[in-house]
XYZ file of C-alpha atoms in Angstrom:
630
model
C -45.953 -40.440 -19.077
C -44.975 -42.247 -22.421
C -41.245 -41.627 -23.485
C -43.276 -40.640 -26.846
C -44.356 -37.613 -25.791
C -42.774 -36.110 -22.695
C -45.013 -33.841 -22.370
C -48.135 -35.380 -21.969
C -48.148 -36.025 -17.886
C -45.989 -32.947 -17.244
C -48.139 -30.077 -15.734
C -47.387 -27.136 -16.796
C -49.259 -23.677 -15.658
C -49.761 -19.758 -15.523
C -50.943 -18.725 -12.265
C -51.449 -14.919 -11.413
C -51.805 -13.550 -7.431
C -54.906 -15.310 -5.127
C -54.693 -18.503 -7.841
C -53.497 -20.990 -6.014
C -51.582 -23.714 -7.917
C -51.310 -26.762 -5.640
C -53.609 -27.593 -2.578
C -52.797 -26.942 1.341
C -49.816 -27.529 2.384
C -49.610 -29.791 5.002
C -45.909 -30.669 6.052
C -44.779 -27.289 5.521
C -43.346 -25.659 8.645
C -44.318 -21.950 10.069
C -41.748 -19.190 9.771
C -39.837 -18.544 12.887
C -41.367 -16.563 16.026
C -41.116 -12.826 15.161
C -42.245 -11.763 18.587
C -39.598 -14.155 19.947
C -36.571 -12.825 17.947
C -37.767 -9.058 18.366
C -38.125 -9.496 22.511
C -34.447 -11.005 22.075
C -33.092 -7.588 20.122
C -34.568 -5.568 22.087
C -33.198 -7.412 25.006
C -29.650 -6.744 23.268
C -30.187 -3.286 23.102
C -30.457 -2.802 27.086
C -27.547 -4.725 27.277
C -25.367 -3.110 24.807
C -26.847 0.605 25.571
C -26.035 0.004 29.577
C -22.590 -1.005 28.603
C -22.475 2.386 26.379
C -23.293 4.220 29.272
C -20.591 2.680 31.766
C -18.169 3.334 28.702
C -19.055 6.931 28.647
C -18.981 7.722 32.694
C -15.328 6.195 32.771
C -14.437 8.272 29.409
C -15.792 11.835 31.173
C -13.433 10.891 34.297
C -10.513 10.201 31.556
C -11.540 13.615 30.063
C -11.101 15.356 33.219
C -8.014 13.901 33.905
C -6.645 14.428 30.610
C -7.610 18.059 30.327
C -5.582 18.379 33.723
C -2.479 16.108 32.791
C -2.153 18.684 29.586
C -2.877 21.556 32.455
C 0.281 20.199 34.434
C 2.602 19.268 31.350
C 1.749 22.712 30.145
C 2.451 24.754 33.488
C 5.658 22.758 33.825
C 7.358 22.978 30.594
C 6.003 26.732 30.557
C 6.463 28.123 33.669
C 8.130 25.301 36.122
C 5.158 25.291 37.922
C 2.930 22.229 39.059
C -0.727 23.372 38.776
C -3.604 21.804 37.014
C -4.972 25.566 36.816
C -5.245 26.290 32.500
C -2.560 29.116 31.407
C -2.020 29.813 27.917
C 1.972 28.863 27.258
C 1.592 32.081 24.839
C 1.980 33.931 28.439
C 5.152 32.504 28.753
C 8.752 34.223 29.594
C 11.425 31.462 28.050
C 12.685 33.219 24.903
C 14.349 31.321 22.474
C 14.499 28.734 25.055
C 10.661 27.786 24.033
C 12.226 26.227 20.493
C 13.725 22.871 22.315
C 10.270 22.433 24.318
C 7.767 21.292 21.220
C 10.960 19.317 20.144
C 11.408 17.426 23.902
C 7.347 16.411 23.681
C 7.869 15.021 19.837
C 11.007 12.818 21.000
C 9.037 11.926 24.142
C 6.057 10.992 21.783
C 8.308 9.065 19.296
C 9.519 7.224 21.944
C 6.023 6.179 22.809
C 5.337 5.334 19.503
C 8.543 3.106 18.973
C 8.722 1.217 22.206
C 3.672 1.421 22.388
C 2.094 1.315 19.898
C 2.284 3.161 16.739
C -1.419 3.562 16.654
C -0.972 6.436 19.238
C 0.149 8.398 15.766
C -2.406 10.617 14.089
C -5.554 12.804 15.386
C -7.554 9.729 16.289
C -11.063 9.754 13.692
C -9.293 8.361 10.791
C -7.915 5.560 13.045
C -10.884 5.102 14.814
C -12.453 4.559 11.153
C -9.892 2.048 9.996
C -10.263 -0.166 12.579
C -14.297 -0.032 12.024
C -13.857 -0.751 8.554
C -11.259 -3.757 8.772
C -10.712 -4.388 11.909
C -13.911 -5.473 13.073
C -13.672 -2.442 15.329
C -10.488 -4.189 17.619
C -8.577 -1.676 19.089
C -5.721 -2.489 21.162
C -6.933 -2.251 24.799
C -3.085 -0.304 25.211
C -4.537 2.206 23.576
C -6.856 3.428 26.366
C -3.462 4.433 28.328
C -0.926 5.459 25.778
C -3.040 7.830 23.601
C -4.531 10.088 26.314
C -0.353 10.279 27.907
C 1.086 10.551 25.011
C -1.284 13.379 23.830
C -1.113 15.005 26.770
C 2.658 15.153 26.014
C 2.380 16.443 22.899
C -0.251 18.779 23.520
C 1.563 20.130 26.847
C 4.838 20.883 25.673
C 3.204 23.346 22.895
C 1.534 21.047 20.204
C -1.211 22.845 18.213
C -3.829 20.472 18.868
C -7.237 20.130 20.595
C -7.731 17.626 23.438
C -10.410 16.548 22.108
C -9.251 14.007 19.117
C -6.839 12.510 21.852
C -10.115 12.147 24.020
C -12.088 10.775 21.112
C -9.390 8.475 20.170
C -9.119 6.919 23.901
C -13.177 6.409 24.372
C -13.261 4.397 21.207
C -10.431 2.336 22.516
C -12.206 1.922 25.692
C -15.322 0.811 24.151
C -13.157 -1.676 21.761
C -11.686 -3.504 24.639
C -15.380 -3.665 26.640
C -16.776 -4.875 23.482
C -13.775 -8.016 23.087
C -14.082 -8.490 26.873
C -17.542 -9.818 26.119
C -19.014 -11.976 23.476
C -20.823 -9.661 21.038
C -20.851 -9.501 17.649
C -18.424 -7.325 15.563
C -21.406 -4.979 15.236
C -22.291 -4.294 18.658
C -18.769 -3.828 19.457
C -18.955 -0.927 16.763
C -21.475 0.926 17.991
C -19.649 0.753 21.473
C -16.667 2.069 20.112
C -18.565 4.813 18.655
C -20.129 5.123 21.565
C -17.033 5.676 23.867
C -15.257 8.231 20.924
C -18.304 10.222 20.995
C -19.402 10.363 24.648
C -15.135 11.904 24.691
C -16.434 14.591 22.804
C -19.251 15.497 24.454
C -17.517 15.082 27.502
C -14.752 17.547 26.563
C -17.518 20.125 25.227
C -20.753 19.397 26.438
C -22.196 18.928 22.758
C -24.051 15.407 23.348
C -26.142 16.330 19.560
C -23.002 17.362 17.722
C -21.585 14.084 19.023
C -24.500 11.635 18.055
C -23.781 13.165 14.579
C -20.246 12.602 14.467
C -21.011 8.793 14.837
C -23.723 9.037 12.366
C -21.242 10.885 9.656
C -17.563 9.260 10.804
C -17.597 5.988 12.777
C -21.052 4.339 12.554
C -22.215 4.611 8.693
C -25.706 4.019 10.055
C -28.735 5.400 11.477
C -30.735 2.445 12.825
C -32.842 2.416 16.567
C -30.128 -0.335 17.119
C -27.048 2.171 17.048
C -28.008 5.442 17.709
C -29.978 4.491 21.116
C -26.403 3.135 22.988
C -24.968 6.162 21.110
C -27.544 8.867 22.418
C -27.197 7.619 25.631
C -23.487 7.233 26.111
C -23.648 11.122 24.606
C -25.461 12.398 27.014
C -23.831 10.822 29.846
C -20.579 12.407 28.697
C -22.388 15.647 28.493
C -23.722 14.905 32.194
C -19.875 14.406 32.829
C -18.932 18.078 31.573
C -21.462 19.754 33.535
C -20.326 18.153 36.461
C -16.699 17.690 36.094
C -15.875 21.157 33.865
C -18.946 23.531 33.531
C -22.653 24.048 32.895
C -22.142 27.137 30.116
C -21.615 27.281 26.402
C -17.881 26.144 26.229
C -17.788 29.022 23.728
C -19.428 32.304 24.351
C -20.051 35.172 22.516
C -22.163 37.995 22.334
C -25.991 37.341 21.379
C -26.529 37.485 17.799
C -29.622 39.185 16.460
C -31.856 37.798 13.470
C -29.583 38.439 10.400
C -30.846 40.319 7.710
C -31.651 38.420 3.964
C -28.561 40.361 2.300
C -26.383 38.876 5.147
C -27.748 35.647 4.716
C -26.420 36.032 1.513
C -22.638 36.943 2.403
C -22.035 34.477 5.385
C -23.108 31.799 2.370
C -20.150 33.413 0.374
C -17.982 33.592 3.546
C -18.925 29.318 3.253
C -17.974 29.580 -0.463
C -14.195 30.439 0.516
C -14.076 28.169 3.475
C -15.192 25.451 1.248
C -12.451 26.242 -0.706
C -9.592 26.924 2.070
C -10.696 23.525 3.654
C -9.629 21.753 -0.073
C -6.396 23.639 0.367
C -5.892 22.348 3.910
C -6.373 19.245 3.246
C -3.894 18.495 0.432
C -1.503 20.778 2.255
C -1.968 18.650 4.906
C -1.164 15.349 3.058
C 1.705 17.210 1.203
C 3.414 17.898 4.553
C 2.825 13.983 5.232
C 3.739 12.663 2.038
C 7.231 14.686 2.453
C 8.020 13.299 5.852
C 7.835 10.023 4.240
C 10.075 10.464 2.268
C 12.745 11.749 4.644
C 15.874 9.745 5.271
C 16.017 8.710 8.977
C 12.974 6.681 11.438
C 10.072 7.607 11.485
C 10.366 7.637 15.418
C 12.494 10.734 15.181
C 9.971 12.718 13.043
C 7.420 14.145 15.480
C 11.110 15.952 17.166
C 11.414 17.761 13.995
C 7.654 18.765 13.767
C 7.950 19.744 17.435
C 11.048 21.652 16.346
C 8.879 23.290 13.834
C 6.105 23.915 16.117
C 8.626 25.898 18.567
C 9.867 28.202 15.761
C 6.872 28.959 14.883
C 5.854 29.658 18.320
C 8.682 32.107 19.325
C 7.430 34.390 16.614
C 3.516 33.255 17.420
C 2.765 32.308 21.191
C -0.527 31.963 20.433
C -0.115 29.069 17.665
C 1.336 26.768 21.225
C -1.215 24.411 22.920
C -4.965 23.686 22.693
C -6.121 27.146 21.335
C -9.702 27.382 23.015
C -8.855 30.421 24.316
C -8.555 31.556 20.745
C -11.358 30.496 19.815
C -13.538 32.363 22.780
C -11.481 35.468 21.345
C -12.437 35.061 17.666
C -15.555 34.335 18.858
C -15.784 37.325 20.795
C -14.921 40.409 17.780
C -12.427 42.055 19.956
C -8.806 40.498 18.898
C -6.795 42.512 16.917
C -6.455 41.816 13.305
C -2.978 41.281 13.107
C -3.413 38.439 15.813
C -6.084 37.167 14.018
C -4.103 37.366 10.582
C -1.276 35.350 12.788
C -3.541 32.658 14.020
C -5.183 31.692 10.684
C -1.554 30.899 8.680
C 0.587 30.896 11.394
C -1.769 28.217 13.199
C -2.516 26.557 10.318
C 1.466 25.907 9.469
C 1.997 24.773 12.675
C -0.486 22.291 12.924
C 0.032 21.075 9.488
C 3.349 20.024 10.456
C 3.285 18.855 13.643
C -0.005 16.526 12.371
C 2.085 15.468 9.222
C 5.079 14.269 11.303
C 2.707 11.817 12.987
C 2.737 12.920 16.592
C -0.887 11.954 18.156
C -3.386 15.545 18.521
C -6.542 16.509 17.495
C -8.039 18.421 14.445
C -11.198 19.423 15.549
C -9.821 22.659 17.615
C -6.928 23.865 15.216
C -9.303 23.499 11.871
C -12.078 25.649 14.326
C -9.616 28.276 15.192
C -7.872 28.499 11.466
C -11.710 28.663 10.068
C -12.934 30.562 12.814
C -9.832 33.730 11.964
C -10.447 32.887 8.477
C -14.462 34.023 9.404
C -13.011 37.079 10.733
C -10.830 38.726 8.407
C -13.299 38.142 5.544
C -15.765 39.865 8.121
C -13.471 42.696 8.994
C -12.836 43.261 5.104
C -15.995 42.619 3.525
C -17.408 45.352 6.717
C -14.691 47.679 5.735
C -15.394 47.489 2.006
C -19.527 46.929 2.282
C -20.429 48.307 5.599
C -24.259 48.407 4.417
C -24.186 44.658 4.591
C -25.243 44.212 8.178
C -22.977 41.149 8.814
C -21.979 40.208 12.408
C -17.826 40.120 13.182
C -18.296 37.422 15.911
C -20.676 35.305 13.354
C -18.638 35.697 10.765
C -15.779 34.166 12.952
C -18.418 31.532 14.210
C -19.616 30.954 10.218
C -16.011 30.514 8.896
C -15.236 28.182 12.306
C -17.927 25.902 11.322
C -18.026 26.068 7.893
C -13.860 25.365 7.546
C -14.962 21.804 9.808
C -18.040 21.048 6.982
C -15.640 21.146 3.707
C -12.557 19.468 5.813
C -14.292 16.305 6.954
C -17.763 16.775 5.103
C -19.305 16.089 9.001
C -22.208 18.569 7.487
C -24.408 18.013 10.373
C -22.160 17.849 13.180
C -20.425 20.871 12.013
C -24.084 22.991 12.684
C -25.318 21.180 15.651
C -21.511 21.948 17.436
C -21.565 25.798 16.375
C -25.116 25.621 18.005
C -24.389 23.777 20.866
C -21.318 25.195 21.837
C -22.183 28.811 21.770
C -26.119 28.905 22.824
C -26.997 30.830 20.091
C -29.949 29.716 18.369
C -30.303 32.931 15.325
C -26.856 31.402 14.302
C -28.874 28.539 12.583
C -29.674 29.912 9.463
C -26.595 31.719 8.461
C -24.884 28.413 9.690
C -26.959 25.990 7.218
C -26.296 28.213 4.479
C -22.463 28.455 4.865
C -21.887 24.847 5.693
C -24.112 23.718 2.899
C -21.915 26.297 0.721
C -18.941 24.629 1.803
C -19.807 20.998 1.882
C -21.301 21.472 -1.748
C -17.598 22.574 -2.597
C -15.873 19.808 -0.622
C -18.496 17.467 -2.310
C -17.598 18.891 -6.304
C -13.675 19.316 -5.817
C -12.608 16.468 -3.275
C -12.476 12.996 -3.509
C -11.643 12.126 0.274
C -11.789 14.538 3.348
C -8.832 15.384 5.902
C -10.198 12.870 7.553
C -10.811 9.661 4.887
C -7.510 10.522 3.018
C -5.024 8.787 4.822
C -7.234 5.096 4.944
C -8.226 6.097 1.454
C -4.707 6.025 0.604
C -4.264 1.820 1.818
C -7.560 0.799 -0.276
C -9.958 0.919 2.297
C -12.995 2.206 0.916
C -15.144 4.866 3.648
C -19.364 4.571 3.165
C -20.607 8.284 2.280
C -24.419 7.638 1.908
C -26.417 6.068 4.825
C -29.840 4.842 3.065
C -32.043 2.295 4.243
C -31.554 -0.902 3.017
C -32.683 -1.308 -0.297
C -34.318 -4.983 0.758
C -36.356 -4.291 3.099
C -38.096 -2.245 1.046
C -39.088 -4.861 -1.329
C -41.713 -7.446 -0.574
C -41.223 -10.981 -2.011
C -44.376 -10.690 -4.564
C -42.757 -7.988 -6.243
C -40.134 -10.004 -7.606
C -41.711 -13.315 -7.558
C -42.713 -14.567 -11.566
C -45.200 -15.107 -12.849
C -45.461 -18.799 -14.167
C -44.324 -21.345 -12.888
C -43.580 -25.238 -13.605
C -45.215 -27.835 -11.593
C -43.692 -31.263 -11.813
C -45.490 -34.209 -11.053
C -43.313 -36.479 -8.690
C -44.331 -39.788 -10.508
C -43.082 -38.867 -13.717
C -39.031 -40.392 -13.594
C -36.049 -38.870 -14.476
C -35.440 -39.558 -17.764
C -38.892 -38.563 -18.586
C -37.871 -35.105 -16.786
C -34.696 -35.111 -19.284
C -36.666 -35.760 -22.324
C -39.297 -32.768 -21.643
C -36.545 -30.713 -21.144
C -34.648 -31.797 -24.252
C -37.878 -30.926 -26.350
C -39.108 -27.982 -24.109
C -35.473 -25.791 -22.547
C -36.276 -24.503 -20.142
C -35.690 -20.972 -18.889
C -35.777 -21.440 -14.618
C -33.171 -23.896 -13.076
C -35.669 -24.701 -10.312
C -39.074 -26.418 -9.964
C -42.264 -27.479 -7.966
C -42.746 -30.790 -7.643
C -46.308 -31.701 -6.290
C -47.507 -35.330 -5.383
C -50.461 -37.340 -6.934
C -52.826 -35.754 -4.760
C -51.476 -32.383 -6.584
C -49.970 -31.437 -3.117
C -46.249 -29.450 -2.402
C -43.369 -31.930 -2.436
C -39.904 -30.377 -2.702
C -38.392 -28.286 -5.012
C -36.064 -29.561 -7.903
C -33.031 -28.323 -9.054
C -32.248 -28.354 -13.199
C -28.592 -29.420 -12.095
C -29.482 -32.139 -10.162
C -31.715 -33.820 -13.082
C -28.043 -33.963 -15.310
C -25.738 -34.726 -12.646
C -27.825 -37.431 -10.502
C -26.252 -40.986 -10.869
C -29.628 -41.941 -9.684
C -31.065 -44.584 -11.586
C -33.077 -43.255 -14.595
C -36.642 -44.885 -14.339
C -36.667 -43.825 -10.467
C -39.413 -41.191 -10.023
C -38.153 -37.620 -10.022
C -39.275 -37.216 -6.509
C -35.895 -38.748 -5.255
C -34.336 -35.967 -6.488
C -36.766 -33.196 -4.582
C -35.291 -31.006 -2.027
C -37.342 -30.844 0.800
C -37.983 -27.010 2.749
C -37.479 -26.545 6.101
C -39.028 -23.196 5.807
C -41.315 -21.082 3.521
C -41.504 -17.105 3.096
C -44.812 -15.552 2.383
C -46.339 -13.293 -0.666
C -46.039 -10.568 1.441
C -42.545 -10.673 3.306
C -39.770 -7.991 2.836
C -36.952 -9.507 0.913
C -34.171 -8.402 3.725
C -36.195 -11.087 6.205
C -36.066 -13.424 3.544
C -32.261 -13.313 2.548
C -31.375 -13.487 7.114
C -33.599 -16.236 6.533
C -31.755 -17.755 3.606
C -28.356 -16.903 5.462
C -29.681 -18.998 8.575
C -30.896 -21.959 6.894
C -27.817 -22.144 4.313
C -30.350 -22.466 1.493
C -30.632 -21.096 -2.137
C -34.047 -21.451 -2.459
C -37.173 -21.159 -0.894
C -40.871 -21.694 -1.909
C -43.269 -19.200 -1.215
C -46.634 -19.499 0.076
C -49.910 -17.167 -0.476
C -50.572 -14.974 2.668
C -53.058 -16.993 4.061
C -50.480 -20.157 4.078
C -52.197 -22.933 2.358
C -50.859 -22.969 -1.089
C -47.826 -22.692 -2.839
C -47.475 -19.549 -5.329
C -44.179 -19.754 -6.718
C -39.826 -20.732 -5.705
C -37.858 -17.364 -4.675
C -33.746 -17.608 -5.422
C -30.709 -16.314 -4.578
C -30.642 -15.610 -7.918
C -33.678 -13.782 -8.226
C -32.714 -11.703 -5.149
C -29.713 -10.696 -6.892
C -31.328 -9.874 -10.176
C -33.618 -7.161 -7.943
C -30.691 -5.176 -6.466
C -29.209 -5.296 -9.766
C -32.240 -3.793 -11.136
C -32.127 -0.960 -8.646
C -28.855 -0.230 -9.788
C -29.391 0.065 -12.746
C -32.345 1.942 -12.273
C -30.203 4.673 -9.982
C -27.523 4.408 -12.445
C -30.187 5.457 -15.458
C -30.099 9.256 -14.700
C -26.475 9.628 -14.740
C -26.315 7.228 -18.227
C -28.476 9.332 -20.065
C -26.631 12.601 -18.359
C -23.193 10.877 -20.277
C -25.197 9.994 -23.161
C -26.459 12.967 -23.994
C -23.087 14.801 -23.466
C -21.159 12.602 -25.658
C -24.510 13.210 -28.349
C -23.567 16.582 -27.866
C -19.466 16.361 -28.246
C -20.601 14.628 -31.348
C -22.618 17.036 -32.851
C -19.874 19.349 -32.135
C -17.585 17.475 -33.781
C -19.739 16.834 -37.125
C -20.356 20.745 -37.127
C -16.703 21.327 -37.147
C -16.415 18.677 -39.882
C -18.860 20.813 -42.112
C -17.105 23.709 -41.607
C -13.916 22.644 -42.666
């Protein structure tokens, strides 16, 4: 090539798909063993699903002997009994004496806390999250001992909670420490935590579907064969673990429900509306009561004594606000509590637990949300029957409706909230009235609330919580529909300056290149940068300068493979080859990669542009009307 034209060796081409643009390749290497790497996963996946399932068998022993450690705190700060039989403290004969008992559990609980860990604060979920999200799922392995003990505490001496966020709490902490006791990657240890936190809750009520989707919605953020699998099976060995260790039944009957009528469809989807809109209530309330204890003037240690303090007033007017509350639940389940018990259980049991959860003692909010939604259910049941008795609806489904719908607009768990109503009560004609209500109320929760009871609080120290599990966007792409189409083809005797010259007279508009031998054969790829910032000598051949590939992608490969691949090899770039693997068709970048997601987005992002566009069109118009008037 003559310095006089710079152009005139240079090779420069269009090539379109099955036009091949430089002969076969012969130095460049196959693509790693698929068959290989997928026997390996799958290998992983027995591993990590066996140790799921030893997680879960230990965690539905710890249930059990949680459930009776709250059984004998109970009996003895109740009734100075020691008995691992249940008995509602609301039975109880102490009088005013029942006040100091709530407050003894928080000081007891504080003390914990103080002298622990102060992770055993809180209902557990929103903990479990943070540590997913930041932690690499690393839980203190202390955990495993103080949360279930110190909830049992709580719980015992007349705390408003269910056992089951202490439970869920403790199996995710269980699973954390397996996962760091072995070398696995910060992944695999999340799916056993999730794992261990959801086997607790099927464990404690025998709901092993409700549970997979409380990992899906809460703790795992995806739905992949490589998570739900260990998942699945850890939840059904804690479900194995209720039937043996508690009972084989619906942990809450009720009386069978007939085939609702399409008018009652209709009102259990407006007894959703106003759960939807109670659960928005609780939840600020919630954060209000929290917000104030920060703000109070003495250690934090000494605040779940006052919420205990609170929680005994409360429950010498209202012995049924004190303890777990399932028992409530079976009777608002049931139609056959009175309605001023029911009026006293859905705002006396709400202020209760508000408190006592806002002055950080460690409980659950699974049960109390239930039983506030579930009497909720039942006086708009009792009054919408007493006001519209035409409208067929069911008192014990309304109760069930408002129970499950209250849990869908609280945490948004939309699934999970209609798989446990099912599950838990046996009653399969629930299932439509339930997916209307809980849509009703998630779609409210959705509109009117930034962050659920359950997000808030991490929400609150910047830690942003995933809300859409899609596949990934990557995968779906395959490497020709991205790649360009033209390409520049270098010949590797032309020398550098002769490569600076055709790009002083041609700019170019791609910072990397092909550069093919004599023989017209694949040679390495060039980098733009590397032409300017070489201190190569300038009549050397260009070919100096060629990066050689250790590996190609193919035509047809998804573009998630290719960025692993990318990741593994440390590279940039990559050529790609046609899909029978004898000629080079084109150099795939980072850059390029990059360029398609951004694509997507804006692509996804279109709708709601136009949406914004055409409303501010419209404010305009408004505006210029005005104008005229005037």
């Amino acid at each position: 090539m003559s310095n006089d034209d710079p152009q005139a060796d240079m090779k420069k081409e269009l090539y379109t798909n099955g036009i091949p643009i430089s002969p076969t390749l012969n130095a460049m290497p196959d693509t790693p063993d698929d068959s290989r790497k997928s026997f390996f996963l799958k290998k992983r996946l027995v591993q990590i699903s066996f140790m799921c399932v030893v997680v879960a068998a230990a965690i539905s022993l710890i249930a059990k002997f949680l459930v009776s450690l709250i059984n004998l705190i109970t009996n003895i700060s109740f009734y100075g009994s020691f008995d691992l039989a249940f008995h509602s403290p609301a039975d109880n004969h102490l009088g005013a004496w029942v006040i100091i008992i709530p407050a003894i559990g928080g000081i007891l609980v504080g003390l914990m806390a103080l002298y622990g860990s102060k992770a055993i604060r809180g209902h557990g979920i929103p903990e479990a999250m943070e540590q997913i999200l930041v932690n690499q799922s690393r839980i203190k392995p202390s955990i495993t001992f103080l949360k279930p003990i110190s909830s049992a505490i709580a719980i015992g001496t007349g705390g408003p909670f269910g056992a089951e966020g202490p439970i869920i709490a403790t199996g995710g902490a269980l699973g954390s420490t397996l996962g760091q006791l072995f070398k696995i990657t910060s992944n695999e240890r999340k799916i056993i935590l999730a794992a261990g936190a959801t086997a607790g809750m099927s464990a404690i009520f025998g709901t092993p579907i409700a549970a997979v989707f409380l990992a899906v919605e809460l703790l795992l953020f995806e739905f992949s064969p490589k998570a739900i699998l260990p998942v699945a099976l850890a939840c059904i060995t804690g479900a194995a673990g209720h039937h043996l260790l508690f009972e084989s039944g619906p942990v809450f009957p009720m009386p069978d429900i007939a085939v609702p009528s399409n008018l009652a469809l209709g009102v259990y989807s407006f007894i959703g509306i106003i759960s939807g809109i109670l659960s928005l209530g609780i939840t600020k309330i919630v954060y209000f009561i929290e917000d104030a204890f920060e703000k109070l003037p003495i250690h934090w240690m000494w605040w779940p004594a006052i919420g205990g303090l609170v929680v005994g007033i409360i429950g010498y007017f209202a012995p049924h606000t004190l303890g777990v509350g399932y028992d409530n639940i079976i009777g608002l389940l049931s139609g056959k509590l009175p309605f001023a018990l029911v009026l006293s259980l859905c705002f006396y049991k709400f202020l209760s637990w508000a408190v006592a959860l806002g002055s950080g003692t460690s409980g659950g909010t699974l049960a109390p949300v239930m039983t506030i939604g579930g009497a909720t259910g039942a006086i708009l049941g009792t009054v919408i029957l007493q006001l519209f008795p035409q409208s067929g609806i069911n008192l014990p489904l309304a109760a069930l409706i408002g129970m499950s719908s209250m849990f869908a607009g609280a945490s948004r768990a939309y699934l999970t909230s209609i798989t446990f109503a099912l599950e838990a009560t046996m009653q399969s004609h629930a299932l439509l009235p339930l997916l209307g209500a809980c849509t009703a109320s998630y779609l409210i929760s959705f509109f009117f609330m930034e962050n659920t009871i359950m997000t808030e609080k991490i929400a609150r120290r910047g830690i942003y919580t995933p809300d859409s599990y899609q596949p990934d966007f990557l995968r779906k792409l395959r490497v020709s529909q991205i790649l360009k189409n033209d390409l520049l083809v270098i010949n590797a005797d032309n020398t550098i300056q002769q490569v600076k010259d055709f790009f002083a007279a041609t700019p170019p508009s791609e910072n990397y290149f092909v550069i093919t031998d004599a023989k017209g054969a694949f040679n390495g790829i060039l980098n733009l940068r590397d032409v300017y910032t070489s201190r190569q000598d300038s009549e050397k051949p260009v070919s100096v300068l060629a990066r050689q590939s250790t590996f190609s992608v193919k035509t047809e490969d998804n573009l998630g493979d290719v960025v692993e691949l990318m990741s593994e090899q440390n590279e940039d770039t990559v050529p790609v080859i046609s899909p029978d693997g004898k000629t080079v068709v084109g150099v795939l970048t980072s850059r390029d990669i990059v360029n398609a997601y951004k694509y997507r987005l804006l692509e996804e992002n279109a709708a709601t542009a136009n949406f914004s566009l055409k409303r501010q069109r419209i404010k305009m118009l408004i505006k210029g009307r005005r104008l005229i008037k005037m």
